[in-house]
PDB file of N, CA and C in Angstrom:
ATOM      1  N   UNK A   1     177.412 -48.444  77.619  1.00 79.00           N
ATOM      2  CA  UNK A   1     176.930 -49.736  78.048  1.00 79.00           C
ATOM      3  C   UNK A   1     175.539 -49.565  78.661  1.00 79.00           C
ATOM      4  N   UNK A   2     174.666 -50.502  78.370  1.00 90.00           N
ATOM      5  CA  UNK A   2     173.331 -50.510  78.968  1.00 90.00           C
ATOM      6  C   UNK A   2     173.293 -51.535  80.095  1.00 90.00           C
ATOM      7  N   UNK A   3     172.641 -51.178  81.168  1.00 95.00           N
ATOM      8  CA  UNK A   3     172.578 -52.038  82.346  1.00 95.00           C
ATOM      9  C   UNK A   3     171.168 -52.585  82.502  1.00 95.00           C
ATOM     10  N   UNK A   4     171.094 -53.864  82.847  1.00 96.00           N
ATOM     11  CA  UNK A   4     169.831 -54.489  83.222  1.00 96.00           C
ATOM     12  C   UNK A   4     170.012 -55.011  84.636  1.00 96.00           C
ATOM     13  N   UNK A   5     169.286 -54.426  85.576  1.00 94.00           N
ATOM     14  CA  UNK A   5     169.347 -54.839  86.984  1.00 94.00           C
ATOM     15  C   UNK A   5     168.202 -55.814  87.215  1.00 94.00           C
ATOM     16  N   UNK A   6     168.530 -57.015  87.642  1.00 95.00           N
ATOM     17  CA  UNK A   6     167.525 -58.066  87.734  1.00 95.00           C
ATOM     18  C   UNK A   6     166.786 -58.138  89.064  1.00 95.00           C
ATOM     19  N   UNK A   7     167.008 -57.195  89.968  1.00 93.00           N
ATOM     20  CA  UNK A   7     166.267 -57.262  91.229  1.00 93.00           C
ATOM     21  C   UNK A   7     166.333 -55.950  92.005  1.00 93.00           C
ATOM     22  N   UNK A   8     165.178 -55.484  92.424  1.00 93.00           N
ATOM     23  CA  UNK A   8     165.085 -54.434  93.441  1.00 93.00           C
ATOM     24  C   UNK A   8     163.807 -54.663  94.236  1.00 93.00           C
ATOM     25  N   UNK A   9     163.828 -54.284  95.487  1.00 89.00           N
ATOM     26  CA  UNK A   9     162.671 -54.467  96.372  1.00 89.00           C
ATOM     27  C   UNK A   9     161.850 -53.185  96.521  1.00 89.00           C
ATOM     28  N   UNK A  10     161.925 -52.333  95.563  1.00 91.00           N
ATOM     29  CA  UNK A  10     161.290 -51.018  95.638  1.00 91.00           C
ATOM     30  C   UNK A  10     159.773 -51.085  95.745  1.00 91.00           C
ATOM     31  N   UNK A  11     159.153 -52.147  95.275  1.00 92.00           N
ATOM     32  CA  UNK A  11     157.687 -52.224  95.306  1.00 92.00           C
ATOM     33  C   UNK A  11     157.155 -52.149  96.732  1.00 92.00           C
ATOM     34  N   UNK A  12     157.899 -52.641  97.720  1.00 90.00           N
ATOM     35  CA  UNK A  12     157.415 -52.517  99.101  1.00 90.00           C
ATOM     36  C   UNK A  12     157.275 -51.047  99.485  1.00 90.00           C
ATOM     37  N   UNK A  13     158.115 -50.193  98.934  1.00 89.00           N
ATOM     38  CA  UNK A  13     158.007 -48.765  99.214  1.00 89.00           C
ATOM     39  C   UNK A  13     156.791 -48.161  98.524  1.00 89.00           C
ATOM     40  N   UNK A  14     156.454 -48.654  97.331  1.00 92.00           N
ATOM     41  CA  UNK A  14     155.213 -48.220  96.679  1.00 92.00           C
ATOM     42  C   UNK A  14     154.029 -48.612  97.560  1.00 92.00           C
ATOM     43  N   UNK A  15     154.031 -49.847  98.036  1.00 91.00           N
ATOM     44  CA  UNK A  15     152.974 -50.369  98.914  1.00 91.00           C
ATOM     45  C   UNK A  15     152.812 -49.474 100.138  1.00 91.00           C
ATOM     46  N   UNK A  16     153.920 -48.946 100.635  1.00 89.00           N
ATOM     47  CA  UNK A  16     153.897 -48.077 101.819  1.00 89.00           C
ATOM     48  C   UNK A  16     153.583 -46.624 101.484  1.00 89.00           C
ATOM     49  N   UNK A  17     153.302 -46.336 100.220  1.00 90.00           N
ATOM     50  CA  UNK A  17     152.861 -45.003  99.835  1.00 90.00           C
ATOM     51  C   UNK A  17     153.921 -44.107  99.230  1.00 90.00           C
ATOM     52  N   UNK A  18     155.144 -44.590  99.101  1.00 89.00           N
ATOM     53  CA  UNK A  18     156.179 -43.771  98.480  1.00 89.00           C
ATOM     54  C   UNK A  18     156.043 -43.815  96.964  1.00 89.00           C
ATOM     55  N   UNK A  19     156.638 -42.826  96.323  1.00 90.00           N
ATOM     56  CA  UNK A  19     156.596 -42.743  94.864  1.00 90.00           C
ATOM     57  C   UNK A  19     157.996 -42.856  94.297  1.00 90.00           C
ATOM     58  N   UNK A  20     158.089 -43.410  93.110  1.00 89.00           N
ATOM     59  CA  UNK A  20     159.379 -43.617  92.457  1.00 89.00           C
ATOM     60  C   UNK A  20     160.135 -42.309  92.296  1.00 89.00           C
ATOM     61  N   UNK A  21     159.432 -41.243  92.047  1.00 85.00           N
ATOM     62  CA  UNK A  21     160.082 -39.945  91.850  1.00 85.00           C
ATOM     63  C   UNK A  21     160.582 -39.342  93.157  1.00 85.00           C
ATOM     64  N   UNK A  22     160.203 -39.924  94.293  1.00 83.00           N
ATOM     65  CA  UNK A  22     160.565 -39.356  95.598  1.00 83.00           C
ATOM     66  C   UNK A  22     161.478 -40.251  96.425  1.00 83.00           C
ATOM     67  N   UNK A  23     162.023 -41.311  95.836  1.00 80.00           N
ATOM     68  CA  UNK A  23     162.842 -42.230  96.615  1.00 80.00           C
ATOM     69  C   UNK A  23     164.103 -41.524  97.108  1.00 80.00           C
ATOM     70  N   UNK A  24     164.555 -41.900  98.303  1.00 73.00           N
ATOM     71  CA  UNK A  24     165.765 -41.299  98.860  1.00 73.00           C
ATOM     72  C   UNK A  24     167.003 -42.037  98.368  1.00 73.00           C
ATOM     73  N   UNK A  25     168.155 -41.707  98.925  1.00 70.00           N
ATOM     74  CA  UNK A  25     169.429 -42.250  98.459  1.00 70.00           C
ATOM     75  C   UNK A  25     169.568 -43.756  98.614  1.00 70.00           C
ATOM     76  N   UNK A  26     168.776 -44.389  99.463  1.00 69.00           N
ATOM     77  CA  UNK A  26     168.901 -45.833  99.668  1.00 69.00           C
ATOM     78  C   UNK A  26     168.211 -46.643  98.594  1.00 69.00           C
ATOM     79  N   UNK A  27     167.398 -46.022  97.800  1.00 79.00           N
ATOM     80  CA  UNK A  27     166.575 -46.748  96.839  1.00 79.00           C
ATOM     81  C   UNK A  27     166.842 -46.258  95.425  1.00 79.00           C
ATOM     82  N   UNK A  28     166.346 -47.029  94.479  1.00 88.00           N
ATOM     83  CA  UNK A  28     166.443 -46.560  93.097  1.00 88.00           C
ATOM     84  C   UNK A  28     165.526 -45.341  92.937  1.00 88.00           C
ATOM     85  N   UNK A  29     165.805 -44.561  91.931  1.00 88.00           N
ATOM     86  CA  UNK A  29     164.950 -43.425  91.586  1.00 88.00           C
ATOM     87  C   UNK A  29     164.995 -43.272  90.069  1.00 88.00           C
ATOM     88  N   UNK A  30     164.058 -42.530  89.548  1.00 89.00           N
ATOM     89  CA  UNK A  30     164.064 -42.292  88.109  1.00 89.00           C
ATOM     90  C   UNK A  30     165.361 -41.624  87.689  1.00 89.00           C
ATOM     91  N   UNK A  31     165.812 -40.676  88.487  1.00 89.00           N
ATOM     92  CA  UNK A  31     167.050 -39.958  88.172  1.00 89.00           C
ATOM     93  C   UNK A  31     168.246 -40.905  88.148  1.00 89.00           C
ATOM     94  N   UNK A  32     168.342 -41.790  89.124  1.00 90.00           N
ATOM     95  CA  UNK A  32     169.460 -42.749  89.157  1.00 90.00           C
ATOM     96  C   UNK A  32     169.394 -43.712  87.980  1.00 90.00           C
ATOM     97  N   UNK A  33     168.206 -44.141  87.621  1.00 92.00           N
ATOM     98  CA  UNK A  33     168.064 -45.040  86.475  1.00 92.00           C
ATOM     99  C   UNK A  33     168.556 -44.354  85.201  1.00 92.00           C
ATOM    100  N   UNK A  34     168.206 -43.093  85.037  1.00 90.00           N
ATOM    101  CA  UNK A  34     168.645 -42.335  83.855  1.00 90.00           C
ATOM    102  C   UNK A  34     170.151 -42.116  83.874  1.00 90.00           C
ATOM    103  N   UNK A  35     170.652 -41.630  85.005  1.00 90.00           N
ATOM    104  CA  UNK A  35     172.099 -41.354  85.134  1.00 90.00           C
ATOM    105  C   UNK A  35     172.926 -42.612  84.925  1.00 90.00           C
ATOM    106  N   UNK A  36     172.427 -43.744  85.389  1.00 91.00           N
ATOM    107  CA  UNK A  36     173.147 -45.001  85.288  1.00 91.00           C
ATOM    108  C   UNK A  36     172.978 -45.700  83.956  1.00 91.00           C
ATOM    109  N   UNK A  37     172.256 -45.080  83.042  1.00 92.00           N
ATOM    110  CA  UNK A  37     172.004 -45.669  81.726  1.00 92.00           C
ATOM    111  C   UNK A  37     171.406 -47.080  81.862  1.00 92.00           C
ATOM    112  N   UNK A  38     170.420 -47.198  82.763  1.00 95.00           N
ATOM    113  CA  UNK A  38     169.776 -48.489  83.010  1.00 95.00           C
ATOM    114  C   UNK A  38     168.748 -48.742  81.911  1.00 95.00           C
ATOM    115  N   UNK A  39     168.946 -49.808  81.199  1.00 97.00           N
ATOM    116  CA  UNK A  39     168.033 -50.199  80.121  1.00 97.00           C
ATOM    117  C   UNK A  39     166.766 -50.807  80.705  1.00 97.00           C
ATOM    118  N   UNK A  40     166.935 -51.674  81.734  1.00 97.00           N
ATOM    119  CA  UNK A  40     165.790 -52.336  82.346  1.00 97.00           C
ATOM    120  C   UNK A  40     166.043 -52.571  83.829  1.00 97.00           C
ATOM    121  N   UNK A  41     164.993 -52.399  84.606  1.00 97.00           N
ATOM    122  CA  UNK A  41     165.029 -52.630  86.057  1.00 97.00           C
ATOM    123  C   UNK A  41     163.919 -53.612  86.393  1.00 97.00           C
ATOM    124  N   UNK A  42     164.261 -54.748  86.976  1.00 97.00           N
ATOM    125  CA  UNK A  42     163.258 -55.729  87.383  1.00 97.00           C
ATOM    126  C   UNK A  42     162.812 -55.435  88.810  1.00 97.00           C
ATOM    127  N   UNK A  43     161.538 -55.234  88.988  1.00 96.00           N
ATOM    128  CA  UNK A  43     160.958 -54.958  90.296  1.00 96.00           C
ATOM    129  C   UNK A  43     160.403 -56.260  90.870  1.00 96.00           C
ATOM    130  N   UNK A  44     160.832 -56.614  92.060  1.00 95.00           N
ATOM    131  CA  UNK A  44     160.396 -57.854  92.698  1.00 95.00           C
ATOM    132  C   UNK A  44     159.339 -57.561  93.760  1.00 95.00           C
ATOM    133  N   UNK A  45     158.427 -58.497  93.934  1.00 94.00           N
ATOM    134  CA  UNK A  45     157.488 -58.436  95.050  1.00 94.00           C
ATOM    135  C   UNK A  45     157.873 -59.559  96.001  1.00 94.00           C
ATOM    136  N   UNK A  46     158.504 -59.190  97.080  1.00 90.00           N
ATOM    137  CA  UNK A  46     158.912 -60.156  98.094  1.00 90.00           C
ATOM    138  C   UNK A  46     157.736 -60.374  99.034  1.00 90.00           C
ATOM    139  N   UNK A  47     157.263 -61.601  99.113  1.00 91.00           N
ATOM    140  CA  UNK A  47     156.096 -61.917  99.935  1.00 91.00           C
ATOM    141  C   UNK A  47     156.564 -62.291 101.336  1.00 91.00           C
ATOM    142  N   UNK A  48     156.220 -61.435 102.275  1.00 84.00           N
ATOM    143  CA  UNK A  48     156.583 -61.671 103.668  1.00 84.00           C
ATOM    144  C   UNK A  48     155.433 -62.353 104.384  1.00 84.00           C
ATOM    145  N   UNK A  49     155.752 -63.173 105.335  1.00 82.00           N
ATOM    146  CA  UNK A  49     154.719 -63.822 106.126  1.00 82.00           C
ATOM    147  C   UNK A  49     155.244 -64.039 107.530  1.00 82.00           C
ATOM    148  N   UNK A  50     154.341 -64.359 108.419  1.00 86.00           N
ATOM    149  CA  UNK A  50     154.643 -64.608 109.838  1.00 86.00           C
ATOM    150  C   UNK A  50     155.380 -63.429 110.461  1.00 86.00           C
ATOM    151  N   UNK A  51     156.446 -63.703 111.175  1.00 88.00           N
ATOM    152  CA  UNK A  51     157.157 -62.668 111.923  1.00 88.00           C
ATOM    153  C   UNK A  51     157.800 -61.620 111.014  1.00 88.00           C
ATOM    154  N   UNK A  52     158.222 -62.028 109.837  1.00 86.00           N
ATOM    155  CA  UNK A  52     158.823 -61.073 108.906  1.00 86.00           C
ATOM    156  C   UNK A  52     157.811 -60.004 108.515  1.00 86.00           C
ATOM    157  N   UNK A  53     156.589 -60.404 108.225  1.00 85.00           N
ATOM    158  CA  UNK A  53     155.536 -59.448 107.874  1.00 85.00           C
ATOM    159  C   UNK A  53     155.208 -58.552 109.056  1.00 85.00           C
ATOM    160  N   UNK A  54     155.149 -59.115 110.238  1.00 86.00           N
ATOM    161  CA  UNK A  54     154.847 -58.323 111.434  1.00 86.00           C
ATOM    162  C   UNK A  54     155.919 -57.262 111.647  1.00 86.00           C
ATOM    163  N   UNK A  55     157.189 -57.648 111.526  1.00 89.00           N
ATOM    164  CA  UNK A  55     158.288 -56.682 111.702  1.00 89.00           C
ATOM    165  C   UNK A  55     158.235 -55.580 110.643  1.00 89.00           C
ATOM    166  N   UNK A  56     157.732 -55.913 109.453  1.00 85.00           N
ATOM    167  CA  UNK A  56     157.629 -54.932 108.371  1.00 85.00           C
ATOM    168  C   UNK A  56     156.314 -54.156 108.420  1.00 85.00           C
ATOM    169  N   UNK A  57     155.504 -54.404 109.457  1.00 86.00           N
ATOM    170  CA  UNK A  57     154.217 -53.720 109.640  1.00 86.00           C
ATOM    171  C   UNK A  57     153.238 -53.999 108.502  1.00 86.00           C
ATOM    172  N   UNK A  58     153.276 -55.225 107.997  1.00 91.00           N
ATOM    173  CA  UNK A  58     152.342 -55.651 106.959  1.00 91.00           C
ATOM    174  C   UNK A  58     151.285 -56.526 107.620  1.00 91.00           C
ATOM    175  N   UNK A  59     150.058 -56.045 107.584  1.00 90.00           N
ATOM    176  CA  UNK A  59     148.966 -56.780 108.225  1.00 90.00           C
ATOM    177  C   UNK A  59     148.090 -57.511 107.213  1.00 90.00           C
ATOM    178  N   UNK A  60     148.299 -57.260 105.924  1.00 91.00           N
ATOM    179  CA  UNK A  60     147.539 -57.952 104.885  1.00 91.00           C
ATOM    180  C   UNK A  60     147.984 -59.409 104.791  1.00 91.00           C
ATOM    181  N   UNK A  61     147.096 -60.254 104.307  1.00 92.00           N
ATOM    182  CA  UNK A  61     147.488 -61.622 103.995  1.00 92.00           C
ATOM    183  C   UNK A  61     148.469 -61.561 102.824  1.00 92.00           C
ATOM    184  N   UNK A  62     149.250 -62.615 102.591  1.00 93.00           N
ATOM    185  CA  UNK A  62     150.158 -62.592 101.435  1.00 93.00           C
ATOM    186  C   UNK A  62     149.442 -62.293 100.118  1.00 93.00           C
ATOM    187  N   UNK A  63     148.272 -62.878  99.916  1.00 94.00           N
ATOM    188  CA  UNK A  63     147.512 -62.630  98.680  1.00 94.00           C
ATOM    189  C   UNK A  63     147.102 -61.156  98.577  1.00 94.00           C
ATOM    190  N   UNK A  64     146.615 -60.593  99.670  1.00 94.00           N
ATOM    191  CA  UNK A  64     146.221 -59.181  99.680  1.00 94.00           C
ATOM    192  C   UNK A  64     147.433 -58.282  99.433  1.00 94.00           C
ATOM    193  N   UNK A  65     148.539 -58.625 100.092  1.00 94.00           N
ATOM    194  CA  UNK A  65     149.760 -57.832  99.933  1.00 94.00           C
ATOM    195  C   UNK A  65     150.211 -57.807  98.475  1.00 94.00           C
ATOM    196  N   UNK A  66     150.270 -58.968  97.840  1.00 95.00           N
ATOM    197  CA  UNK A  66     150.711 -59.031  96.449  1.00 95.00           C
ATOM    198  C   UNK A  66     149.773 -58.217  95.556  1.00 95.00           C
ATOM    199  N   UNK A  67     148.474 -58.355  95.755  1.00 97.00           N
ATOM    200  CA  UNK A  67     147.505 -57.613  94.938  1.00 97.00           C
ATOM    201  C   UNK A  67     147.688 -56.104  95.117  1.00 97.00           C
ATOM    202  N   UNK A  68     147.836 -55.658  96.360  1.00 96.00           N
ATOM    203  CA  UNK A  68     148.007 -54.225  96.612  1.00 96.00           C
ATOM    204  C   UNK A  68     149.349 -53.715  96.102  1.00 96.00           C
ATOM    205  N   UNK A  69     150.403 -54.491  96.332  1.00 96.00           N
ATOM    206  CA  UNK A  69     151.740 -54.075  95.894  1.00 96.00           C
ATOM    207  C   UNK A  69     151.795 -53.981  94.367  1.00 96.00           C
ATOM    208  N   UNK A  70     151.225 -54.961  93.683  1.00 97.00           N
ATOM    209  CA  UNK A  70     151.236 -54.937  92.222  1.00 97.00           C
ATOM    210  C   UNK A  70     150.382 -53.772  91.693  1.00 97.00           C
ATOM    211  N   UNK A  71     149.267 -53.513  92.330  1.00 98.00           N
ATOM    212  CA  UNK A  71     148.429 -52.377  91.925  1.00 98.00           C
ATOM    213  C   UNK A  71     149.204 -51.067  92.071  1.00 98.00           C
ATOM    214  N   UNK A  72     149.957 -50.926  93.155  1.00 97.00           N
ATOM    215  CA  UNK A  72     150.757 -49.711  93.359  1.00 97.00           C
ATOM    216  C   UNK A  72     151.873 -49.626  92.321  1.00 97.00           C
ATOM    217  N   UNK A  73     152.475 -50.770  91.981  1.00 97.00           N
ATOM    218  CA  UNK A  73     153.489 -50.787  90.919  1.00 97.00           C
ATOM    219  C   UNK A  73     152.888 -50.251  89.620  1.00 97.00           C
ATOM    220  N   UNK A  74     151.711 -50.744  89.256  1.00 98.00           N
ATOM    221  CA  UNK A  74     151.064 -50.287  88.023  1.00 98.00           C
ATOM    222  C   UNK A  74     150.740 -48.797  88.081  1.00 98.00           C
ATOM    223  N   UNK A  75     150.324 -48.316  89.248  1.00 97.00           N
ATOM    224  CA  UNK A  75     150.083 -46.878  89.417  1.00 97.00           C
ATOM    225  C   UNK A  75     151.359 -46.080  89.171  1.00 97.00           C
ATOM    226  N   UNK A  76     152.468 -46.552  89.721  1.00 96.00           N
ATOM    227  CA  UNK A  76     153.741 -45.852  89.536  1.00 96.00           C
ATOM    228  C   UNK A  76     154.166 -45.853  88.069  1.00 96.00           C
ATOM    229  N   UNK A  77     153.915 -46.953  87.368  1.00 97.00           N
ATOM    230  CA  UNK A  77     154.237 -46.990  85.938  1.00 97.00           C
ATOM    231  C   UNK A  77     153.399 -45.956  85.186  1.00 97.00           C
ATOM    232  N   UNK A  78     152.134 -45.820  85.559  1.00 97.00           N
ATOM    233  CA  UNK A  78     151.256 -44.833  84.911  1.00 97.00           C
ATOM    234  C   UNK A  78     151.685 -43.407  85.252  1.00 97.00           C
ATOM    235  N   UNK A  79     151.960 -43.151  86.519  1.00 96.00           N
ATOM    236  CA  UNK A  79     152.384 -41.807  86.950  1.00 96.00           C
ATOM    237  C   UNK A  79     153.652 -41.378  86.217  1.00 96.00           C
ATOM    238  N   UNK A  80     154.562 -42.320  85.995  1.00 96.00           N
ATOM    239  CA  UNK A  80     155.872 -42.008  85.421  1.00 96.00           C
ATOM    240  C   UNK A  80     156.032 -42.513  83.987  1.00 96.00           C
ATOM    241  N   UNK A  81     154.916 -42.620  83.271  1.00 97.00           N
ATOM    242  CA  UNK A  81     154.935 -43.243  81.946  1.00 97.00           C
ATOM    243  C   UNK A  81     155.792 -42.505  80.922  1.00 97.00           C
ATOM    244  N   UNK A  82     156.137 -41.272  81.186  1.00 96.00           N
ATOM    245  CA  UNK A  82     157.021 -40.553  80.262  1.00 96.00           C
ATOM    246  C   UNK A  82     158.461 -41.043  80.375  1.00 96.00           C
ATOM    247  N   UNK A  83     158.801 -41.730  81.490  1.00 96.00           N
ATOM    248  CA  UNK A  83     160.181 -42.153  81.727  1.00 96.00           C
ATOM    249  C   UNK A  83     160.386 -43.659  81.825  1.00 96.00           C
ATOM    250  N   UNK A  84     159.346 -44.403  82.208  1.00 97.00           N
ATOM    251  CA  UNK A  84     159.507 -45.838  82.473  1.00 97.00           C
ATOM    252  C   UNK A  84     158.233 -46.565  82.075  1.00 97.00           C
ATOM    253  N   UNK A  85     158.410 -47.789  81.550  1.00 98.00           N
ATOM    254  CA  UNK A  85     157.238 -48.542  81.097  1.00 98.00           C
ATOM    255  C   UNK A  85     157.480 -50.026  81.314  1.00 98.00           C
ATOM    256  N   UNK A  86     156.461 -50.717  81.804  1.00 97.00           N
ATOM    257  CA  UNK A  86     156.535 -52.156  82.006  1.00 97.00           C
ATOM    258  C   UNK A  86     156.680 -52.857  80.661  1.00 97.00           C
ATOM    259  N   UNK A  87     157.454 -53.944  80.658  1.00 98.00           N
ATOM    260  CA  UNK A  87     157.685 -54.699  79.423  1.00 98.00           C
ATOM    261  C   UNK A  87     157.385 -56.177  79.631  1.00 98.00           C
ATOM    262  N   UNK A  88     157.189 -56.862  78.508  1.00 97.00           N
ATOM    263  CA  UNK A  88     156.886 -58.292  78.538  1.00 97.00           C
ATOM    264  C   UNK A  88     157.742 -59.088  77.558  1.00 97.00           C
ATOM    265  N   UNK A  89     158.580 -58.393  76.794  1.00 97.00           N
ATOM    266  CA  UNK A  89     159.405 -59.078  75.799  1.00 97.00           C
ATOM    267  C   UNK A  89     160.640 -58.237  75.478  1.00 97.00           C
ATOM    268  N   UNK A  90     161.586 -58.850  74.800  1.00 96.00           N
ATOM    269  CA  UNK A  90     162.775 -58.126  74.346  1.00 96.00           C
ATOM    270  C   UNK A  90     162.367 -57.009  73.391  1.00 96.00           C
ATOM    271  N   UNK A  91     161.397 -57.286  72.536  1.00 98.00           N
ATOM    272  CA  UNK A  91     160.931 -56.241  71.620  1.00 98.00           C
ATOM    273  C   UNK A  91     160.409 -55.024  72.376  1.00 98.00           C
ATOM    274  N   UNK A  92     159.710 -55.253  73.492  1.00 98.00           N
ATOM    275  CA  UNK A  92     159.224 -54.138  74.319  1.00 98.00           C
ATOM    276  C   UNK A  92     160.399 -53.326  74.871  1.00 98.00           C
ATOM    277  N   UNK A  93     161.439 -54.022  75.312  1.00 97.00           N
ATOM    278  CA  UNK A  93     162.623 -53.334  75.842  1.00 97.00           C
ATOM    279  C   UNK A  93     163.263 -52.475  74.752  1.00 97.00           C
ATOM    280  N   UNK A  94     163.401 -53.035  73.581  1.00 97.00           N
ATOM    281  CA  UNK A  94     164.010 -52.294  72.476  1.00 97.00           C
ATOM    282  C   UNK A  94     163.157 -51.094  72.072  1.00 97.00           C
ATOM    283  N   UNK A  95     161.835 -51.256  72.101  1.00 98.00           N
ATOM    284  CA  UNK A  95     160.934 -50.140  71.791  1.00 98.00           C
ATOM    285  C   UNK A  95     161.068 -49.034  72.836  1.00 98.00           C
ATOM    286  N   UNK A  96     161.111 -49.420  74.100  1.00 97.00           N
ATOM    287  CA  UNK A  96     161.317 -48.418  75.153  1.00 97.00           C
ATOM    288  C   UNK A  96     162.641 -47.702  74.977  1.00 97.00           C
ATOM    289  N   UNK A  97     163.679 -48.436  74.644  1.00 97.00           N
ATOM    290  CA  UNK A  97     164.995 -47.821  74.431  1.00 97.00           C
ATOM    291  C   UNK A  97     164.923 -46.783  73.313  1.00 97.00           C
ATOM    292  N   UNK A  98     164.261 -47.136  72.230  1.00 97.00           N
ATOM    293  CA  UNK A  98     164.108 -46.183  71.120  1.00 97.00           C
ATOM    294  C   UNK A  98     163.333 -44.944  71.539  1.00 97.00           C
ATOM    295  N   UNK A  99     162.399 -45.118  72.483  1.00 97.00           N
ATOM    296  CA  UNK A  99     161.579 -44.001  72.955  1.00 97.00           C
ATOM    297  C   UNK A  99     162.184 -43.280  74.155  1.00 97.00           C
ATOM    298  N   UNK A 100     163.409 -43.671  74.548  1.00 95.00           N
ATOM    299  CA  UNK A 100     164.099 -42.997  75.645  1.00 95.00           C
ATOM    300  C   UNK A 100     163.535 -43.331  77.017  1.00 95.00           C
ATOM    301  N   UNK A 101     162.939 -44.513  77.152  1.00 96.00           N
ATOM    302  CA  UNK A 101     162.344 -44.927  78.421  1.00 96.00           C
ATOM    303  C   UNK A 101     163.116 -46.091  79.011  1.00 96.00           C
ATOM    304  N   UNK A 102     163.096 -46.169  80.334  1.00 97.00           N
ATOM    305  CA  UNK A 102     163.618 -47.331  81.049  1.00 97.00           C
ATOM    306  C   UNK A 102     162.537 -48.388  81.069  1.00 97.00           C
ATOM    307  N   UNK A 103     162.927 -49.620  80.933  1.00 97.00           N
ATOM    308  CA  UNK A 103     161.972 -50.728  80.997  1.00 97.00           C
ATOM    309  C   UNK A 103     161.901 -51.272  82.407  1.00 97.00           C
TER     310      UNK A 103
END
């Protein structure tokens, strides 16, 4: 069976400087995605503001945060391109599956 997980908040960890290959047991990792036979993982960018952002130590404006978080996501996709690749369509998912990559 192939799994498609429609939400993870891992991008905040990228924003904070962590890498997908180094995530601890609380977060997804490339190894867990492979072991779990995950076909696709949707990465969410949760936009924090006001007190929530302060508690999370985010000092950027929401626009700045999204831009930086998305840039870090793209960096992680490039760093780990042998194992995972961003997709935009079902055909992309199927192509990644044929190439042994998580979408």
